mmCIF file of N, CA and C in Angstrom:
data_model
loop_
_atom_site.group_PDB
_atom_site.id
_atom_site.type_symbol
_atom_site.label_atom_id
_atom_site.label_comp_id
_atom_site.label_asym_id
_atom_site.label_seq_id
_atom_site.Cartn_x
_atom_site.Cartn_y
_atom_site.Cartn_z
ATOM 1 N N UNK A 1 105.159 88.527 101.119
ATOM 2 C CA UNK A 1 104.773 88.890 99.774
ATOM 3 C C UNK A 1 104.794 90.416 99.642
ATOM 4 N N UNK A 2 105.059 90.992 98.357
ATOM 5 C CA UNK A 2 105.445 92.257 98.191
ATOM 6 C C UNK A 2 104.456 92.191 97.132
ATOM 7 N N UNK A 3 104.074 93.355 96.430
ATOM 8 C CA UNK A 3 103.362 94.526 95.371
ATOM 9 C C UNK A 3 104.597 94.351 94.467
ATOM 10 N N UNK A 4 104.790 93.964 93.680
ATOM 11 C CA UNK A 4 105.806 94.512 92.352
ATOM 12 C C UNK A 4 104.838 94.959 91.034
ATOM 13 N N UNK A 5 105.407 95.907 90.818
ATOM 14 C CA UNK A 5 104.850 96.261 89.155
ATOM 15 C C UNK A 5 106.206 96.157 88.449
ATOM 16 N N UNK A 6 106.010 95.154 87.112
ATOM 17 C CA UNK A 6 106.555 95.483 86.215
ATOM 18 C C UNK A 6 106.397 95.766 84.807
ATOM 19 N N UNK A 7 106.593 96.479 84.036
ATOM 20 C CA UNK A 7 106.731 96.939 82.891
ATOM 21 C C UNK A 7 107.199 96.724 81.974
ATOM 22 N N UNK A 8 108.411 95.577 82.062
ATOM 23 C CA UNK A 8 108.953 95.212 80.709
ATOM 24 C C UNK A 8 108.985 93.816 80.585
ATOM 25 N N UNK A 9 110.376 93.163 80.050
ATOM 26 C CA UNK A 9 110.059 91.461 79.780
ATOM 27 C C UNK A 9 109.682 91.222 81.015
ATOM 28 N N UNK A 10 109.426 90.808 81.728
ATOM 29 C CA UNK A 10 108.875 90.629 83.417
ATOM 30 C C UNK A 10 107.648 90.298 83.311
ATOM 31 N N UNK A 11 106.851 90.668 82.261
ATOM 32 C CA UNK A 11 105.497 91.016 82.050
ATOM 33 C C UNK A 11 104.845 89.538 81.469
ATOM 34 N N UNK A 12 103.706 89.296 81.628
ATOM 35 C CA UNK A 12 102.946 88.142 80.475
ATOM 36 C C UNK A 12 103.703 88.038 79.064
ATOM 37 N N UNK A 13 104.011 86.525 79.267
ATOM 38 C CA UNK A 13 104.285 86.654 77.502
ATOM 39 C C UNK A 13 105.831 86.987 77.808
ATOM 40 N N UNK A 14 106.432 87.643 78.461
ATOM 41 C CA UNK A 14 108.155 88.568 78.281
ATOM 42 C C UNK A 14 108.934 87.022 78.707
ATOM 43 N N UNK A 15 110.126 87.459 77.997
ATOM 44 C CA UNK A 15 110.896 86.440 78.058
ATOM 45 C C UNK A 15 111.517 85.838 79.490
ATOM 46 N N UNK A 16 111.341 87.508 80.076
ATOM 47 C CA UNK A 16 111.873 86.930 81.991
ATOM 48 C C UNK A 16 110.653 86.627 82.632
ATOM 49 N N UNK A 17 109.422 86.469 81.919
ATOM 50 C CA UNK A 17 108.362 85.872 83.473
ATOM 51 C C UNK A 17 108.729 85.040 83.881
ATOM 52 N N UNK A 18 109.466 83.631 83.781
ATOM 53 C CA UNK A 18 109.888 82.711 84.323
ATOM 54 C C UNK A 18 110.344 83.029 85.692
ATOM 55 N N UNK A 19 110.794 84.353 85.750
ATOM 56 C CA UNK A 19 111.876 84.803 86.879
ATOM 57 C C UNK A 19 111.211 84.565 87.859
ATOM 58 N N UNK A 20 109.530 84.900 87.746
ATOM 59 C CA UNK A 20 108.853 84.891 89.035
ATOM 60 C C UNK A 20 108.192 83.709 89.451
ATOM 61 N N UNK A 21 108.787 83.010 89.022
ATOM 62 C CA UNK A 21 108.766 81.755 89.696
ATOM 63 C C UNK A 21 107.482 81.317 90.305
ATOM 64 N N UNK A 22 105.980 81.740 89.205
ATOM 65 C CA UNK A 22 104.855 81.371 89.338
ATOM 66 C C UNK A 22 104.078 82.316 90.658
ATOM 67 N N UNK A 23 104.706 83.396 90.751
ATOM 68 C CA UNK A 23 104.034 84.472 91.493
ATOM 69 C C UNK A 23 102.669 84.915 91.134
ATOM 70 N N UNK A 24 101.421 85.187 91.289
ATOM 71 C CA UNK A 24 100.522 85.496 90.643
ATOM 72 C C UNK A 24 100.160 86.876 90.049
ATOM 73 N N UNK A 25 99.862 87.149 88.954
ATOM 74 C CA UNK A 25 99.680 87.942 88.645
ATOM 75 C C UNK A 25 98.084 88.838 88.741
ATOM 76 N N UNK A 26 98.453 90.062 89.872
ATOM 77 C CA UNK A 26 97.042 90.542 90.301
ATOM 78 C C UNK A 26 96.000 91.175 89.209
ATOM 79 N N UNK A 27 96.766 92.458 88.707
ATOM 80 C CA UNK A 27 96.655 93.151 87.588
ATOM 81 C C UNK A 27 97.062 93.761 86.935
ATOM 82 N N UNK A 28 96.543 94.386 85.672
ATOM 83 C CA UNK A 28 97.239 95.026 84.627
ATOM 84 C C UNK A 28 96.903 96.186 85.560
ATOM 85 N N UNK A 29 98.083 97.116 85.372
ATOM 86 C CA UNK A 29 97.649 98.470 86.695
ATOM 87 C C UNK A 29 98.330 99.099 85.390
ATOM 88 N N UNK A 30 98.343 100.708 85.863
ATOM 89 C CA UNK A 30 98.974 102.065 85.145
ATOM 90 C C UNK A 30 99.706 102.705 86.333
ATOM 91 N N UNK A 31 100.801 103.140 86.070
ATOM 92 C CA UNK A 31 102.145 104.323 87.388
ATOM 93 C C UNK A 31 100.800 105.863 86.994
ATOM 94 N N UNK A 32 101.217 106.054 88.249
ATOM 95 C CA UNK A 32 100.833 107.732 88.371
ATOM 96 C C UNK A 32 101.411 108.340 87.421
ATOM 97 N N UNK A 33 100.743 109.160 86.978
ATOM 98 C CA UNK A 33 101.983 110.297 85.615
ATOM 99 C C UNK A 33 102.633 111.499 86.455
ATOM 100 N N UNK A 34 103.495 110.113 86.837
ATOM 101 C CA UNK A 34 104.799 111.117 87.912
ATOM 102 C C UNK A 34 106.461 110.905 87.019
ATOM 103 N N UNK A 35 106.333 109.689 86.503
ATOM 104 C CA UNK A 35 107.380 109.440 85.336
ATOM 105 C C UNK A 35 107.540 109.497 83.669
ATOM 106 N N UNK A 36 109.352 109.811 84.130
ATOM 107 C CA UNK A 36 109.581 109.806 82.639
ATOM 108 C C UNK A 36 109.741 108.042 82.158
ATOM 109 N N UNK A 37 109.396 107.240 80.883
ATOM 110 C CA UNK A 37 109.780 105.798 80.806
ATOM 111 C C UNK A 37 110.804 106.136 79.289
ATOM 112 N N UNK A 38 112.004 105.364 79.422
ATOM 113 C CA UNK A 38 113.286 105.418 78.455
ATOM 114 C C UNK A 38 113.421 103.690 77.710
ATOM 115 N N UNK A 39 113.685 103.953 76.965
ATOM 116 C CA UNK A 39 114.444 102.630 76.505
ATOM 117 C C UNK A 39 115.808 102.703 76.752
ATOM 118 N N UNK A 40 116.572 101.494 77.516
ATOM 119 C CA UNK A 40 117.975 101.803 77.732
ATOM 120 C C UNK A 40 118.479 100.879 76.751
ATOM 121 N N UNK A 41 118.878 101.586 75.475
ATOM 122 C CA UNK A 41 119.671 100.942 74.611
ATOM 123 C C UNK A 41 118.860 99.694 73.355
ATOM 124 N N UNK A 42 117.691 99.972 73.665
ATOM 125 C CA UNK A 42 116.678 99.052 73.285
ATOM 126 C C UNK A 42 116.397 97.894 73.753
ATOM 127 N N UNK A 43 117.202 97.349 74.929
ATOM 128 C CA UNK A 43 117.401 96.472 75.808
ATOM 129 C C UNK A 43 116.252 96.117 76.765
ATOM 130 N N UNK A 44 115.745 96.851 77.323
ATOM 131 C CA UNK A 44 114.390 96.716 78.681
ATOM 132 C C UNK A 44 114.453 98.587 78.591
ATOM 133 N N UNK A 45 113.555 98.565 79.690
ATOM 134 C CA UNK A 45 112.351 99.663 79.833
ATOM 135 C C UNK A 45 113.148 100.300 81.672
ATOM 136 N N UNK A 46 112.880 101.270 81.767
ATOM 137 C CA UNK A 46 113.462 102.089 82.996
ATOM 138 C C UNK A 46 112.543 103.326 83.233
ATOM 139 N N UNK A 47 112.205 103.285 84.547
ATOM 140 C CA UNK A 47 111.231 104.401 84.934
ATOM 141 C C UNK A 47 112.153 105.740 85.815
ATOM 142 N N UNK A 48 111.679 106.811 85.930
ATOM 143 C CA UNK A 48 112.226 107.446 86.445
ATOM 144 C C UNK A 48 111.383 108.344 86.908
ATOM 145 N N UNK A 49 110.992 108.482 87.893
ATOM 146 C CA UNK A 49 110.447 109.734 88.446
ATOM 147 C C UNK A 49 110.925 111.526 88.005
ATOM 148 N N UNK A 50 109.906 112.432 88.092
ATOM 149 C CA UNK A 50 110.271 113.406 87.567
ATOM 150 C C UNK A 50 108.989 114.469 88.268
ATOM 151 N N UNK A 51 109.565 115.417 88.519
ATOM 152 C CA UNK A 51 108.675 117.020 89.020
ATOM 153 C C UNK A 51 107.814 117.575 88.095
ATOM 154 N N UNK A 52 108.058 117.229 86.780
ATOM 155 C CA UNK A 52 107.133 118.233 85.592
ATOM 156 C C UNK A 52 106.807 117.033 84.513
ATOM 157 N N UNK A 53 106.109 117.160 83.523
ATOM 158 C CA UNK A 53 105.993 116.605 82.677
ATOM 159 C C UNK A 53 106.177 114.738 82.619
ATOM 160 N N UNK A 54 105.352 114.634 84.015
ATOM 161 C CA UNK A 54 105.068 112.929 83.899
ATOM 162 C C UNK A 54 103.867 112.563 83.147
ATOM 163 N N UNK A 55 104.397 110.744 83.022
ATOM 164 C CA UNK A 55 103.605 110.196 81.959
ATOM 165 C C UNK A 55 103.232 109.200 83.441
ATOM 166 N N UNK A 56 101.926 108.445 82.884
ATOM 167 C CA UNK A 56 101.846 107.215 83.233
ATOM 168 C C UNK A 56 102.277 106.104 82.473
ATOM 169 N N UNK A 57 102.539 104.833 83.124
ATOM 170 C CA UNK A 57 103.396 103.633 82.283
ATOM 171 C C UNK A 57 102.547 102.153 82.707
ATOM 172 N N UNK A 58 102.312 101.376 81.452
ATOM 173 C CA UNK A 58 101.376 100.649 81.618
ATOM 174 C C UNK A 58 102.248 99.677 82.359
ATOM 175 N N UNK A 59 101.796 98.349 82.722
ATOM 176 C CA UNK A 59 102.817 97.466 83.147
ATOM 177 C C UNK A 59 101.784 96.123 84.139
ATOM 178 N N UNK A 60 102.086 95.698 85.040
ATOM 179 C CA UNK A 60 101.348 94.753 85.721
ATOM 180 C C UNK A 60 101.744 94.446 87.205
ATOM 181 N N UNK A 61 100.534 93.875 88.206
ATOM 182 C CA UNK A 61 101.043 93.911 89.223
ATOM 183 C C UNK A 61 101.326 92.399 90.334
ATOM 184 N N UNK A 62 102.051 92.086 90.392
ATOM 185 C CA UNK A 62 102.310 90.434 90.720
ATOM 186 C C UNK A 62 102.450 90.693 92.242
ATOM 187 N N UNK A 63 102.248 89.693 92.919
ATOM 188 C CA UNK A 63 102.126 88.975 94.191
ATOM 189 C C UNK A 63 103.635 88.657 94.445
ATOM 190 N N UNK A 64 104.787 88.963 94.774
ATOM 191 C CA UNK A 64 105.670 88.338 94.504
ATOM 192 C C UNK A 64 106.587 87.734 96.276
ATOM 193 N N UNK A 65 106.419 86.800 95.966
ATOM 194 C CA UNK A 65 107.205 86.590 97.933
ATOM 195 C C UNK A 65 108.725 86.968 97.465
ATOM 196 N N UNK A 66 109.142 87.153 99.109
ATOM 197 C CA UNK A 66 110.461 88.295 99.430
ATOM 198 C C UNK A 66 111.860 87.281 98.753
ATOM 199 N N UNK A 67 111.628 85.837 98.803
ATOM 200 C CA UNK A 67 112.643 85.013 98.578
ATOM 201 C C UNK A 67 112.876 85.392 96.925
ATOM 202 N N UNK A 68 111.540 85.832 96.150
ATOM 203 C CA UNK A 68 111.430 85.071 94.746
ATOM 204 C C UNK A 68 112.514 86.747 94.334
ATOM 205 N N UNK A 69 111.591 87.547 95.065
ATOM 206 C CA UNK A 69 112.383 88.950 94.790
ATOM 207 C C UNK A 69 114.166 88.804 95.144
ATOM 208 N N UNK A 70 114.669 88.018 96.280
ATOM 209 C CA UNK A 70 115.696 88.105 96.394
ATOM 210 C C UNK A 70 116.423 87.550 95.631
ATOM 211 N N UNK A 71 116.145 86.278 95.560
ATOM 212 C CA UNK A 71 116.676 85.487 94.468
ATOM 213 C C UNK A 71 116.867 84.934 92.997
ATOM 214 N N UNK A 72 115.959 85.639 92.200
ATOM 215 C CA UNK A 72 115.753 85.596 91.104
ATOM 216 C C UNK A 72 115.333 87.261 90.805
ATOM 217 N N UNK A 73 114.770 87.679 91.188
ATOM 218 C CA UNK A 73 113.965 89.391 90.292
ATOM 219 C C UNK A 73 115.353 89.902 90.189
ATOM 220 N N UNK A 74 115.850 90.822 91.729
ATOM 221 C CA UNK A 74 116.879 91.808 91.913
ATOM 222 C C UNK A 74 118.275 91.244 91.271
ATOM 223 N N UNK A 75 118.744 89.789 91.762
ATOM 224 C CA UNK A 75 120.306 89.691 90.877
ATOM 225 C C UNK A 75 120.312 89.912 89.395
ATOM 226 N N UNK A 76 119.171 89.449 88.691
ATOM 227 C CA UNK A 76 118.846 89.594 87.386
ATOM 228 C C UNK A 76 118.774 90.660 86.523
ATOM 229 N N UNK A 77 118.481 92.249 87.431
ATOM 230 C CA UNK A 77 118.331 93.212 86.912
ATOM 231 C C UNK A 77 119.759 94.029 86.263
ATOM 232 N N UNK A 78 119.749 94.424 85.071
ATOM 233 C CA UNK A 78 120.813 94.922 84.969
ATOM 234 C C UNK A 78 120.966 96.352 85.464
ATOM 235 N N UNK A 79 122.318 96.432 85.645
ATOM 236 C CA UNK A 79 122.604 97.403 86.663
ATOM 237 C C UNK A 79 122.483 99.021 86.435
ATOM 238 N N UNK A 80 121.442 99.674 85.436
ATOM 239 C CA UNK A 80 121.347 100.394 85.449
ATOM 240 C C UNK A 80 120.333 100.535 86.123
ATOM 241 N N UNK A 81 119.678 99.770 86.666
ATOM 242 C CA UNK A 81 118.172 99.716 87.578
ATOM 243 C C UNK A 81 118.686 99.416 88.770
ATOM 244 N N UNK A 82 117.336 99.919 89.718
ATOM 245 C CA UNK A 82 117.540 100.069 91.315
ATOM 246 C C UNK A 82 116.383 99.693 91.123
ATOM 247 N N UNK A 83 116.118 98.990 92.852
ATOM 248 C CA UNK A 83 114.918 98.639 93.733
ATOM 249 C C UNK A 83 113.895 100.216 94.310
ATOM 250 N N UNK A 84 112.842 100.383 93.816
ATOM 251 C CA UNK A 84 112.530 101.747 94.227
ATOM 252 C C UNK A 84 111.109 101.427 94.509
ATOM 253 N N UNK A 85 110.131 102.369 94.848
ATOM 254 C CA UNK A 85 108.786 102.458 95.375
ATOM 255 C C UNK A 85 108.274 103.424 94.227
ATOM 256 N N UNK A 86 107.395 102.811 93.866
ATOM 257 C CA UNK A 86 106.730 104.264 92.965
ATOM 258 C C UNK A 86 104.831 103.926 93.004
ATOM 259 N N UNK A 87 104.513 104.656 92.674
ATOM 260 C CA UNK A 87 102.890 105.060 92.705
ATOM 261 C C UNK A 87 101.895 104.348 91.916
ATOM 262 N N UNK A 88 101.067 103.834 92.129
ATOM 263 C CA UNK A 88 99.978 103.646 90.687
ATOM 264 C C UNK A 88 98.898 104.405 90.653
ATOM 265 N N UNK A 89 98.571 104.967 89.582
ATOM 266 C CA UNK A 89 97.798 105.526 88.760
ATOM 267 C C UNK A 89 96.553 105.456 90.563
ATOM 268 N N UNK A 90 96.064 104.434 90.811
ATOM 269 C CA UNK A 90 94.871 104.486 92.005
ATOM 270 C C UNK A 90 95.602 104.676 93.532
ATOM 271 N N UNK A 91 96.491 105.213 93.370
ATOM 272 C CA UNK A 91 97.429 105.640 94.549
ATOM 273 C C UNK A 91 98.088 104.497 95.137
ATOM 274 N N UNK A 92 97.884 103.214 94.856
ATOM 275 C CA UNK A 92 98.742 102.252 95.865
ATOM 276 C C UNK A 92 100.098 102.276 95.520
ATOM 277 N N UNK A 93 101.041 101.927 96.629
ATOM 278 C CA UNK A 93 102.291 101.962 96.506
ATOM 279 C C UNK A 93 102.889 100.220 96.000
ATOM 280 N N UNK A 94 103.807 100.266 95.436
ATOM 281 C CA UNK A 94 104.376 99.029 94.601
ATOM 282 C C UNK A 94 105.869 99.647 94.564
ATOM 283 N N UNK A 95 106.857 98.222 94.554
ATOM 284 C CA UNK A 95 108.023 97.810 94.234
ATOM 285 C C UNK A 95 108.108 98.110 92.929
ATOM 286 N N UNK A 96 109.282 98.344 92.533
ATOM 287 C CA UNK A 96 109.553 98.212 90.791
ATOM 288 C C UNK A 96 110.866 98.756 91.202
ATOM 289 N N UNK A 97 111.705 98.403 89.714
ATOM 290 C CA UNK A 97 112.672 98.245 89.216
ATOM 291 C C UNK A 97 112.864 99.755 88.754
ATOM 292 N N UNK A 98 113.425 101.262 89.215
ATOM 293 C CA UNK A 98 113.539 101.775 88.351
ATOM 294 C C UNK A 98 115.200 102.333 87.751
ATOM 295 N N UNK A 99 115.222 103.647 86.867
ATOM 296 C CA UNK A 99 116.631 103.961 86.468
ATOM 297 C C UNK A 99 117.178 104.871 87.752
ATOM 298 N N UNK A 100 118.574 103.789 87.770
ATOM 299 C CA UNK A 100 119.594 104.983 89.098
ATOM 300 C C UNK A 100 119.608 106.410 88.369
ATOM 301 N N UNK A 101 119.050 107.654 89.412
ATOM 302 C CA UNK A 101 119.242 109.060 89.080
ATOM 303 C C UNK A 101 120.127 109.173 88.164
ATOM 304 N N UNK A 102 121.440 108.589 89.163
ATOM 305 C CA UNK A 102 122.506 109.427 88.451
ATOM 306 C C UNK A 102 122.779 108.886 86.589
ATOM 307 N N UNK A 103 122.188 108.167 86.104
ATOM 308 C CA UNK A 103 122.090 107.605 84.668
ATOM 309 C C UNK A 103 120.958 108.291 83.722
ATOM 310 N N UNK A 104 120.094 109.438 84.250
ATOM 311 C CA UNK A 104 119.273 110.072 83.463
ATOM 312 C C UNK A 104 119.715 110.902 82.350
ATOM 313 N N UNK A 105 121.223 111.215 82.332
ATOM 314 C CA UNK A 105 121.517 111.800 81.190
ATOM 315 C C UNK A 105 122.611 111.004 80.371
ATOM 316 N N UNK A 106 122.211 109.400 80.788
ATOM 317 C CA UNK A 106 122.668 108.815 79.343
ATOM 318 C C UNK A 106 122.586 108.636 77.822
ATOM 319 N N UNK A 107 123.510 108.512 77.200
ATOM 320 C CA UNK A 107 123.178 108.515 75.368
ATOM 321 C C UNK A 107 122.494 107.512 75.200
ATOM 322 N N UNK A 108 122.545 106.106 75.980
ATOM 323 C CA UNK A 108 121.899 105.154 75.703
ATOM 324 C C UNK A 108 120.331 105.416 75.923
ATOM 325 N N UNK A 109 119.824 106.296 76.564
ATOM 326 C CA UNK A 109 118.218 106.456 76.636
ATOM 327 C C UNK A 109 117.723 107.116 75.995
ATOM 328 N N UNK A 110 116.278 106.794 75.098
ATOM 329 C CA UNK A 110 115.284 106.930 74.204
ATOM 330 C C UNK A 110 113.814 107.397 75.043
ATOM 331 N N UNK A 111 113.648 108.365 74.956
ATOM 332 C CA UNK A 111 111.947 108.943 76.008
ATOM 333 C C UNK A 111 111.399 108.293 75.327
ATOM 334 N N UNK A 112 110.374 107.678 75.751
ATOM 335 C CA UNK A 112 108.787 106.827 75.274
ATOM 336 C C UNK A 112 108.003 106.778 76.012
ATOM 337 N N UNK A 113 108.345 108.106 77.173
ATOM 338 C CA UNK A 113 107.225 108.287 77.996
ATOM 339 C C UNK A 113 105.792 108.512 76.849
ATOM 340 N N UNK A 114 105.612 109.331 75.773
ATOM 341 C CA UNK A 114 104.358 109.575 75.431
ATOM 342 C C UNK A 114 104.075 108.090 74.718
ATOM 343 N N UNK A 115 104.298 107.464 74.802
ATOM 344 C CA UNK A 115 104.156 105.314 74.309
ATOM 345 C C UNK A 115 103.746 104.702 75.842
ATOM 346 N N UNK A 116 104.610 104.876 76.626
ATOM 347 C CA UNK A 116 104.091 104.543 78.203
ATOM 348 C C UNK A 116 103.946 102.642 78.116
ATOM 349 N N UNK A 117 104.563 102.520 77.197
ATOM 350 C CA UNK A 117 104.217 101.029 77.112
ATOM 351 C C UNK A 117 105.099 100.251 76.295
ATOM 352 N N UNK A 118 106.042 99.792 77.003
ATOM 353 C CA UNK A 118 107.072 98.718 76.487
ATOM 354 C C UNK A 118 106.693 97.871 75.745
ATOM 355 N N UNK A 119 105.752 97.324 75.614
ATOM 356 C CA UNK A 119 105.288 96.085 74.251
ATOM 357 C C UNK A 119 104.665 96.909 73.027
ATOM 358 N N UNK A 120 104.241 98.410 73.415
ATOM 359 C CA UNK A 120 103.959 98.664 72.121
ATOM 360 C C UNK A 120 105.025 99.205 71.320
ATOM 361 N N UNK A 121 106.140 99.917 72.248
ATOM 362 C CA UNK A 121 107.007 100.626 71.896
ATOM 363 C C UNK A 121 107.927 99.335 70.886
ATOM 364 N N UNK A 122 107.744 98.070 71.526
ATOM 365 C CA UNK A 122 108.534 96.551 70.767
ATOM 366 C C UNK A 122 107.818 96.532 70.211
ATOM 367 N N UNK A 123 106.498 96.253 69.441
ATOM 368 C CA UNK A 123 105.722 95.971 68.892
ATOM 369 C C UNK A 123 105.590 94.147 69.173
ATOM 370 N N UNK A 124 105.143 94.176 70.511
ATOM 371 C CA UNK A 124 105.095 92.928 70.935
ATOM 372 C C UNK A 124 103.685 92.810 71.552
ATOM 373 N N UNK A 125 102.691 91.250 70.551
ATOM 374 C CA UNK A 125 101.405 91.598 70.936
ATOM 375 C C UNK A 125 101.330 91.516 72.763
ATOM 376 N N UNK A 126 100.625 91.733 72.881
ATOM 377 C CA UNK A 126 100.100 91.320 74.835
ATOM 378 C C UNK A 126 99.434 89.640 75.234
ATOM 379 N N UNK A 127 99.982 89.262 75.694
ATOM 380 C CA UNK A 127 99.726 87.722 75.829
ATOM 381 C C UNK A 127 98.499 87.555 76.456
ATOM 382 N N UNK A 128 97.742 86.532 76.762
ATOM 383 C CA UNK A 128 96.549 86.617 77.345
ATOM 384 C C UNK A 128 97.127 85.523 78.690
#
């Protein structure tokens, strides 16, 4: 079992929770404000680490075993995302999905780091 945080449909309520294939969900956590968060294309949500001017990004933290990650999370991701390690807000380390470097100066991305939150940025309520 791995730490994943995710942040976008992945999330309660998002159209890909199915993906996790009944993984449990620990908690609603917050990323360290070490990242920038983009909309790619209005499509899903992409984190990116950054030296100056980080945000924190709301999101959640699931239980997820290594099979569910292999076989359903990672093929699923579209390919502007990578498998990366990033921080939470209470220092623990977690899995997540974020944007490959070299794609930070795409036209397709929208900053919403100061939103930090993919369902509000959709205006999608939060599921219980």
């Amino acid at each position: 079992m791995v730490l994943m945080f995710l942040n976008g449909d992945g999330m309660r309520g998002g159209r890909l929770n199915g993906q996790l294939d009944g993984a449990p969900l620990l908690r609603a956590a917050r990323s360290a404000a070490k990242y920038r968060y983009y909309s790619v294309g209005d499509r899903f949500p992409a984190m990116l680490a950054t030296s100056d001017e980080g945000r924190s990004v709301l999101g959640e933290v699931y239980d997820v075993p290594m099979e569910v990650l292999r076989d359903n999370l990672i093929p699923n991701e579209p390919p502007e995302l990578e498998l990366g390690l990033i921080e939470l807000e209470d220092g623990t380390a977690c899995l997540a999905t974020v944007l490959r470097p070299n794609l930070a100066d795409s036209p397709e991305l929208t900053d919403i780091s100061d939103i930090g939150d993919w369902r509000a940025y959709r205006g999608i309520p939060v599921a219980d």
